[in-house]
Amino acid sequence: MSAFPVGGKIPPEDWGNWRWQCAHAIRTVEQIPPELRSGDIASISEAVQRFGLVITPYYFSLIQQQDPADPICRMAMPTPEELVHTEGLFDDPIAEKTHRPIPGVIRRYPDRAVFLVSGQCAVNCRHCTRRHLGQNKVTPMTQGDVYVAVQYLKKNKEIRDVILSGGDPLLLKDQHLENLVSAIRAVPSVEIIRIGTRVPVTLPMRVTASLADVLARFQPIYINTQFNHPREITPEAEAAVAHLVDQGIQVANQAVLLKGVNDAPGIIETLCRSLIRIRVRPYYLFMCDLWQGTGHFRTSIQTGIDIMAHLRGRLSGLAIPQLVADLPGGIGKIPLGPNHIVSREPGRTVLRAPNGDQVAYPD
Ligand SMILES: *Cc1c(COP(=O)(O)O)cnc(C)c1O
């Protein structure tokens, strides 16, 4: 079977239906058009074996096929590079397998807990940080797990922030999502609920007005998504965000710095500028986690710092994300950036301005 027919032939009511998109997603190596295969079938199949393959027709349509270095293609298409063993990378760099107090829950901070509620994504990002879970290997929380997790929240009142993740929580049915969110919302000590989802980017038609209605009943809800490249900001994505923001649900962005995708100051500048225009607040710019199989995506910390230095002074402060690295061992995320402190002495610190000038600042 070849890929679905692209362009013109699909009725808009199908194209705009998220279930149609999921039903017609690319899921096998054979469905990848030969001109987009970056190696031999056996190697690509091995990559798919390890890390899965799903690409919605919508996300696929963003690929400019004549460009061999297309950034969208790079994020979605399996390649033999994923099989390369890179010195210094890990199989569980942020120790998510060990920070599991109960099934389906990751907890690395006293006040926050991550619930792995879904086993599926609309697109399997090649740089995924839950890649060890792999396609068909994520066991999403069962109803029983959710019951146990809610009891856990009731007992551990210091957890104020519950983050729904997976997989992509927004691939759950509205009713399932509603049951889940209302059960968490019923715990008085939980203050905010966050949803980590790439659906606004990879399957924006999933964010219907009725989904936004359901979520808005359980405020405060925050959505964290992941736009990595300005070309992902389409009218469809903008409409998805609008459904949420119009209901008062804040949407923030957690981009990942990826070599060959967005590791250039001008690209991140355009991305962040476009995000605030569609009412998405840039939150984090992540160094790519140290996963084995992602060596081809890695950039240096210096590249990240140079990008941050470029943004400061050029962009509204609102549009500037925080550059962070998630430390090996599951210790947590730490902010990185240009160092503006030149020297300190009692009563006085010398600071470096973005233009390079040094200025004494009294205590
Ligand atoms: C990233 C992460 C969080 C959220 O961190 P913030 O800095 O508050 O966005 C919470 N729990 C775990 C396990 C995480 O990996």
Short mmCIF file of C-alpha atoms and ligand atoms in Angstrom, two decimals:
data_model
loop_
_atom_site.label_atom_id
_atom_site.label_comp_id
_atom_site.label_asym_id
_atom_site.label_seq_id
_atom_site.Cartn_x
_atom_site.Cartn_y
_atom_site.Cartn_z
CA MET A 1 0.00 0.00 0.00
CA SER A 2 1.33 3.44 -0.82
CA ALA A 3 0.81 6.50 1.33
CA PHE A 4 -2.66 8.05 1.37
CA PRO A 5 -3.30 10.33 -1.59
CA VAL A 6 -2.13 13.83 -0.77
CA GLY A 7 -3.64 17.03 -1.98
CA GLY A 8 -7.00 18.01 -3.34
CA LYS A 9 -8.71 14.63 -3.38
CA ILE A 10 -9.77 14.31 0.22
CA PRO A 11 -13.12 15.84 1.21
CA PRO A 12 -12.54 18.60 3.79
CA GLU A 13 -14.93 16.90 6.22
CA ASP A 14 -12.61 13.89 6.23
CA TRP A 15 -9.39 15.89 6.33
CA GLY A 16 -10.71 17.97 9.22
CA ASN A 17 -11.84 14.90 11.20
CA TRP A 18 -9.23 13.72 13.67
CA ARG A 19 -10.46 10.12 13.57
CA TRP A 20 -10.02 10.07 9.79
CA GLN A 21 -6.51 11.45 10.29
CA CYS A 22 -5.64 8.72 12.81
CA ALA A 23 -7.19 5.99 10.67
CA HIS A 24 -5.13 7.11 7.66
CA ALA A 25 -1.83 7.68 9.43
CA ILE A 26 1.40 6.21 8.06
CA ARG A 27 2.25 3.25 10.30
CA THR A 28 4.43 0.96 8.20
CA VAL A 29 7.71 1.39 6.36
CA GLU A 30 6.00 0.40 3.11
CA GLN A 31 3.71 3.43 3.37
CA ILE A 32 6.67 5.83 3.38
CA PRO A 33 7.13 7.20 -0.14
CA PRO A 34 10.41 5.78 -1.51
CA GLU A 35 11.85 9.27 -2.08
CA LEU A 36 11.52 9.98 1.65
CA ARG A 37 13.35 6.83 2.77
CA SER A 38 16.74 7.87 4.06
CA GLY A 39 18.32 4.43 3.98
CA ASP A 40 17.74 0.77 3.28
CA ILE A 41 14.40 -0.75 4.25
CA ALA A 42 16.00 -3.16 6.73
CA SER A 43 17.59 -0.35 8.78
CA ILE A 44 14.49 1.81 8.67
CA SER A 45 12.40 -1.20 9.71
CA GLU A 46 14.73 -1.78 12.64
CA ALA A 47 14.29 1.86 13.72
CA VAL A 48 10.52 1.42 13.46
CA GLN A 49 10.75 -1.79 15.46
CA ARG A 50 12.48 0.08 18.26
CA PHE A 51 10.68 3.40 18.30
CA GLY A 52 7.45 2.95 16.36
CA LEU A 53 6.04 4.90 13.45
CA VAL A 54 2.93 7.06 13.23
CA ILE A 55 2.52 10.15 11.04
CA THR A 56 -0.87 11.76 10.48
CA PRO A 57 -1.70 12.83 6.92
CA TYR A 58 -1.95 16.41 8.21
CA TYR A 59 1.59 16.41 9.63
CA PHE A 60 2.88 14.57 6.58
CA SER A 61 1.38 17.30 4.38
CA LEU A 62 3.66 19.86 6.05
CA ILE A 63 6.75 18.11 4.61
CA GLN A 64 8.25 19.84 1.59
CA GLN A 65 9.24 16.70 -0.25
CA GLN A 66 11.67 18.38 -2.63
CA ASP A 67 13.81 19.48 0.34
CA PRO A 68 16.14 16.65 1.41
CA ALA A 69 16.79 18.42 4.74
CA ASP A 70 13.16 19.22 5.49
CA PRO A 71 12.82 19.85 9.26
CA ILE A 72 9.32 18.36 9.53
CA CYS A 73 10.48 15.21 7.76
CA ARG A 74 13.47 15.01 10.10
CA MET A 75 11.19 15.04 13.17
CA ALA A 76 8.77 12.41 11.84
CA MET A 77 10.56 9.96 9.50
CA PRO A 78 12.46 7.00 10.94
CA THR A 79 16.10 6.86 9.81
CA PRO A 80 19.03 4.46 10.17
CA GLU A 81 20.76 7.13 12.29
CA GLU A 82 18.52 6.02 15.16
CA LEU A 83 20.45 2.75 15.30
CA VAL A 84 23.81 4.49 15.85
CA HIS A 85 25.29 3.99 19.30
CA THR A 86 26.64 7.30 20.61
CA GLU A 87 29.19 7.46 23.41
CA GLY A 88 27.83 9.30 26.45
CA LEU A 89 24.14 8.74 25.78
CA PHE A 90 21.86 6.66 28.00
CA ASP A 91 18.90 4.31 27.85
CA ASP A 92 17.03 6.18 30.58
CA PRO A 93 18.83 9.54 30.92
CA ILE A 94 16.34 11.22 33.21
CA ALA A 95 15.69 8.09 35.30
CA GLU A 96 11.98 7.89 34.60
CA LYS A 97 11.93 4.16 35.18
CA THR A 98 13.11 4.50 38.75
CA HIS A 99 11.03 7.47 39.91
CA ARG A 100 7.76 5.51 39.92
CA PRO A 101 6.04 5.52 43.28
CA ILE A 102 2.99 3.71 41.85
CA PRO A 103 2.12 2.29 38.40
CA GLY A 104 1.82 4.96 35.69
CA VAL A 105 3.05 7.83 37.85
CA ILE A 106 6.45 9.55 37.62
CA ARG A 107 7.45 11.78 40.50
CA ARG A 108 10.72 13.67 40.65
CA TYR A 109 9.60 16.75 42.57
CA PRO A 110 7.69 16.92 45.85
CA ASP A 111 4.91 19.15 44.50
CA ARG A 112 4.40 17.66 41.02
CA ALA A 113 3.39 14.28 39.61
CA VAL A 114 3.26 13.06 36.01
CA PHE A 115 0.48 10.62 35.03
CA LEU A 116 1.12 8.48 31.94
CA VAL A 117 -2.48 8.33 30.81
CA SER A 118 -2.18 7.48 27.13
CA GLY A 119 -0.10 5.03 25.16
CA GLN A 120 -0.47 6.70 21.79
CA CYS A 121 0.59 9.74 19.85
CA ALA A 122 -0.64 11.28 16.61
CA VAL A 123 2.96 11.35 15.41
CA ASN A 124 5.85 9.41 16.93
CA CYS A 125 8.49 12.13 17.14
CA ARG A 126 11.89 10.70 16.29
CA HIS A 127 13.40 12.68 19.18
CA CYS A 128 10.81 11.47 21.73
CA THR A 129 11.85 11.52 25.35
CA ARG A 130 9.59 8.59 26.23
CA ARG A 131 11.14 6.51 23.48
CA HIS A 132 11.97 3.70 25.89
CA LEU A 133 8.23 3.23 26.14
CA GLY A 134 8.15 2.73 22.36
CA GLN A 135 5.13 2.14 20.20
CA ASN A 136 2.77 -0.42 21.67
CA LYS A 137 4.99 -0.65 24.74
CA VAL A 138 3.50 2.20 26.73
CA THR A 139 1.05 0.73 29.13
CA PRO A 140 -1.31 3.59 29.70
CA MET A 141 -2.85 3.79 33.16
CA THR A 142 -5.85 1.53 33.56
CA GLN A 143 -8.98 2.65 35.41
CA GLY A 144 -7.60 0.75 38.39
CA ASP A 145 -4.26 2.57 38.14
CA VAL A 146 -6.08 5.91 38.02
CA TYR A 147 -8.07 4.97 41.13
CA VAL A 148 -4.86 4.10 42.97
CA ALA A 149 -3.19 7.30 41.72
CA VAL A 150 -6.06 9.46 42.94
CA GLN A 151 -5.79 7.81 46.39
CA TYR A 152 -2.06 8.57 46.22
CA LEU A 153 -2.82 12.26 45.53
CA LYS A 154 -5.20 12.35 48.48
CA LYS A 155 -2.51 10.93 50.76
CA ASN A 156 0.30 13.09 49.39
CA LYS A 157 -1.19 16.52 49.83
CA GLU A 158 2.04 18.25 48.88
CA ILE A 159 1.32 17.38 45.23
CA ARG A 160 -0.30 20.52 43.85
CA ASP A 161 0.39 20.11 40.16
CA VAL A 162 -0.63 17.02 38.18
CA ILE A 163 0.77 16.68 34.68
CA LEU A 164 -1.07 14.42 32.26
CA SER A 165 1.32 12.91 29.75
CA GLY A 166 1.93 9.64 27.94
CA GLY A 167 1.68 9.19 24.96
CA ASP A 168 -0.62 12.04 24.17
CA PRO A 169 -3.52 12.57 26.60
CA LEU A 170 -5.56 14.38 23.95
CA LEU A 171 -5.83 11.18 21.92
CA LEU A 172 -8.20 9.89 24.61
CA LYS A 173 -11.89 10.22 23.93
CA ASP A 174 -13.56 13.34 25.36
CA GLN A 175 -15.54 11.25 27.85
CA HIS A 176 -12.48 9.33 29.08
CA LEU A 177 -10.54 12.59 29.46
CA GLU A 178 -13.43 14.14 31.33
CA ASN A 179 -13.60 11.24 33.79
CA LEU A 180 -9.87 11.41 34.35
CA VAL A 181 -9.65 15.17 34.82
CA SER A 182 -12.71 15.33 37.04
CA ALA A 183 -11.32 12.59 39.30
CA ILE A 184 -8.08 14.54 39.73
CA ARG A 185 -9.91 17.84 40.14
CA ALA A 186 -11.95 16.31 42.98
CA VAL A 187 -8.77 16.10 45.09
CA PRO A 188 -8.77 19.37 47.07
CA SER A 189 -4.97 19.61 47.42
CA VAL A 190 -4.43 19.54 43.65
CA GLU A 191 -4.22 23.13 42.49
CA ILE A 192 -3.43 22.92 38.80
CA ILE A 193 -3.69 20.29 36.09
CA ARG A 194 -1.36 20.42 33.13
CA ILE A 195 -1.70 18.49 29.90
CA GLY A 196 1.40 17.76 27.84
CA THR A 197 0.30 17.29 24.23
CA ARG A 198 1.64 17.68 20.70
CA VAL A 199 -1.84 17.42 19.23
CA PRO A 200 -2.10 21.16 18.42
CA VAL A 201 1.00 20.60 16.24
CA THR A 202 0.49 17.13 14.78
CA LEU A 203 -3.30 16.71 14.79
CA PRO A 204 -4.82 20.16 15.36
CA MET A 205 -8.31 19.03 14.26
CA ARG A 206 -8.48 17.03 17.49
CA VAL A 207 -8.81 20.27 19.43
CA THR A 208 -12.49 20.82 18.79
CA ALA A 209 -14.65 23.44 20.47
CA SER A 210 -16.31 20.63 22.45
CA LEU A 211 -12.97 19.35 23.74
CA ALA A 212 -12.09 22.87 24.86
CA ASP A 213 -15.54 23.09 26.56
CA VAL A 214 -14.90 19.89 28.49
CA LEU A 215 -11.45 20.98 29.68
CA ALA A 216 -12.61 24.48 30.60
CA ARG A 217 -14.95 22.99 33.21
CA PHE A 218 -11.92 21.92 35.26
CA GLN A 219 -9.88 25.10 35.41
CA PRO A 220 -7.14 25.92 36.17
CA ILE A 221 -5.92 23.80 33.27
CA TYR A 222 -2.69 24.53 31.46
CA ILE A 223 -1.75 23.02 28.14
CA ASN A 224 1.92 22.54 27.28
CA THR A 225 2.58 21.78 23.65
CA GLN A 226 5.66 21.48 21.47
CA PHE A 227 6.05 23.61 18.36
CA ASN A 228 9.64 23.22 17.21
CA HIS A 229 9.65 24.96 13.85
CA PRO A 230 7.82 28.00 12.41
CA ARG A 231 6.42 25.84 9.58
CA GLU A 232 4.32 23.98 12.17
CA ILE A 233 2.39 27.16 12.85
CA THR A 234 -0.40 26.71 10.31
CA PRO A 235 -3.95 28.12 10.20
CA GLU A 236 -5.15 24.74 11.54
CA ALA A 237 -2.74 24.92 14.50
CA GLU A 238 -3.75 28.50 15.14
CA ALA A 239 -7.43 27.48 15.19
CA ALA A 240 -6.70 24.66 17.66
CA VAL A 241 -4.93 27.07 20.00
CA ALA A 242 -7.76 29.59 19.61
CA HIS A 243 -10.35 27.04 20.80
CA LEU A 244 -8.36 26.56 23.99
CA VAL A 245 -7.35 30.15 24.67
CA ASP A 246 -10.83 31.46 23.93
CA GLN A 247 -12.03 29.20 26.74
CA GLY A 248 -9.43 30.72 29.06
CA ILE A 249 -7.05 27.76 28.92
CA GLN A 250 -3.45 28.94 28.82
CA VAL A 251 -1.24 27.34 26.21
CA ALA A 252 2.54 27.29 26.57
CA ASN A 253 5.28 25.85 24.40
CA GLN A 254 8.09 23.47 25.28
CA ALA A 255 10.34 23.40 22.23
CA VAL A 256 13.26 21.00 21.89
CA LEU A 257 16.50 22.19 20.37
CA LEU A 258 17.18 19.78 17.53
CA LYS A 259 20.12 19.72 15.15
CA GLY A 260 19.05 20.20 11.56
CA VAL A 261 15.57 21.28 12.66
CA ASN A 262 15.79 24.48 14.67
CA ASP A 263 19.37 24.90 15.94
CA ALA A 264 19.77 28.38 14.45
CA PRO A 265 19.03 31.71 16.15
CA GLY A 266 16.87 32.99 13.28
CA ILE A 267 14.61 29.92 13.34
CA ILE A 268 13.99 30.08 17.08
CA GLU A 269 13.45 33.84 16.82
CA THR A 270 10.77 33.36 14.14
CA LEU A 271 9.23 30.46 16.06
CA CYS A 272 8.91 32.42 19.30
CA ARG A 273 7.65 35.53 17.55
CA SER A 274 4.99 33.51 15.73
CA LEU A 275 3.98 31.69 18.90
CA ILE A 276 3.02 34.79 20.84
CA ARG A 277 1.11 36.01 17.80
CA ILE A 278 -1.10 32.88 18.02
CA ARG A 279 -1.28 33.32 21.83
CA VAL A 280 1.10 30.53 22.82
CA ARG A 281 3.60 31.55 25.48
CA PRO A 282 7.14 30.16 24.96
CA TYR A 283 7.97 28.36 28.23
CA TYR A 284 10.97 26.08 27.79
CA LEU A 285 13.59 25.48 25.15
CA PHE A 286 14.92 22.04 26.03
CA MET A 287 18.31 20.63 25.32
CA CYS A 288 17.48 17.29 23.65
CA ASP A 289 17.53 14.63 26.39
CA LEU A 290 20.52 12.28 26.35
CA TRP A 291 18.72 9.32 24.77
CA GLN A 292 20.60 6.59 22.99
CA GLY A 293 19.42 6.77 19.37
CA THR A 294 19.15 10.58 19.26
CA GLY A 295 22.82 11.42 18.66
CA HIS A 296 21.98 12.92 15.27
CA PHE A 297 19.68 15.46 16.95
CA ARG A 298 22.06 16.69 19.59
CA THR A 299 23.33 20.25 19.77
CA SER A 300 25.89 21.75 22.13
CA ILE A 301 24.99 23.79 25.17
CA GLN A 302 26.94 26.62 23.52
CA THR A 303 24.52 26.55 20.57
CA GLY A 304 21.64 26.91 23.02
CA ILE A 305 23.32 29.77 24.87
CA ASP A 306 24.12 31.57 21.61
CA ILE A 307 20.47 31.29 20.59
CA MET A 308 19.34 32.73 23.92
CA ALA A 309 21.82 35.61 23.58
CA HIS A 310 20.39 36.30 20.12
CA LEU A 311 16.80 36.44 21.43
CA ARG A 312 17.46 38.85 24.28
CA GLY A 313 16.92 42.40 23.07
CA ARG A 314 15.37 41.32 19.78
CA LEU A 315 12.16 39.77 21.06
CA SER A 316 9.47 40.80 23.52
CA GLY A 317 10.37 39.36 26.88
CA LEU A 318 7.07 37.46 26.69
CA ALA A 319 8.36 35.57 23.67
CA ILE A 320 11.61 34.40 25.29
CA PRO A 321 11.61 30.83 26.63
CA GLN A 322 13.97 29.51 29.28
CA LEU A 323 16.72 27.24 28.01
CA VAL A 324 16.84 24.12 30.20
CA ALA A 325 18.66 20.83 30.44
CA ASP A 326 17.14 17.85 32.22
CA LEU A 327 20.04 16.43 34.19
CA PRO A 328 21.06 12.78 33.94
CA GLY A 329 19.93 10.76 36.92
CA GLY A 330 16.52 12.37 37.17
CA ILE A 331 17.70 15.21 39.39
CA GLY A 332 15.60 17.76 37.52
CA LYS A 333 15.73 20.57 35.01
CA ILE A 334 18.17 23.44 35.31
CA PRO A 335 18.13 26.76 33.46
CA LEU A 336 21.02 27.70 31.19
CA GLY A 337 21.82 30.96 29.49
CA PRO A 338 24.39 33.58 28.71
CA ASN A 339 26.26 34.59 31.83
CA HIS A 340 25.62 38.27 32.47
CA ILE A 341 27.76 38.47 35.61
CA VAL A 342 31.35 39.50 34.90
CA SER A 343 32.63 39.93 38.44
CA ARG A 344 31.42 40.46 41.98
CA GLU A 345 32.95 42.25 44.93
CA PRO A 346 31.42 43.46 48.16
CA GLY A 347 28.85 46.12 47.37
CA ARG A 348 29.17 45.91 43.60
CA THR A 349 28.60 43.51 40.70
CA VAL A 350 29.81 44.08 37.16
CA LEU A 351 27.23 43.00 34.59
CA ARG A 352 27.54 42.46 30.86
CA ALA A 353 24.78 43.99 28.72
CA PRO A 354 23.49 42.11 25.65
CA ASN A 355 25.54 44.50 23.46
CA GLY A 356 28.74 43.54 25.32
CA ASP A 357 29.05 46.69 27.44
CA GLN A 358 30.12 46.15 31.04
CA VAL A 359 28.20 48.06 33.65
CA ALA A 360 28.80 48.33 37.40
CA TYR A 361 25.65 47.67 39.43
CA PRO A 362 25.74 48.66 43.12
CA ASP A 363 24.18 46.40 45.75
C1 LIG B 1 9.52 18.22 33.64
C2 LIG B 1 8.86 17.53 34.75
C3 LIG B 1 7.95 18.21 35.58
C4 LIG B 1 7.55 19.64 35.37
O1 LIG B 1 8.62 20.52 35.51
P1 LIG B 1 8.37 22.09 35.43
O2 LIG B 1 9.76 22.66 35.49
O3 LIG B 1 7.53 22.48 36.62
O4 LIG B 1 7.68 22.40 34.15
C5 LIG B 1 7.39 17.51 36.62
N1 LIG B 1 7.67 16.21 36.85
C6 LIG B 1 8.55 15.55 36.09
C7 LIG B 1 8.83 14.12 36.39
C8 LIG B 1 9.16 16.18 34.99
O5 LIG B 1 10.00 15.49 34.22
#
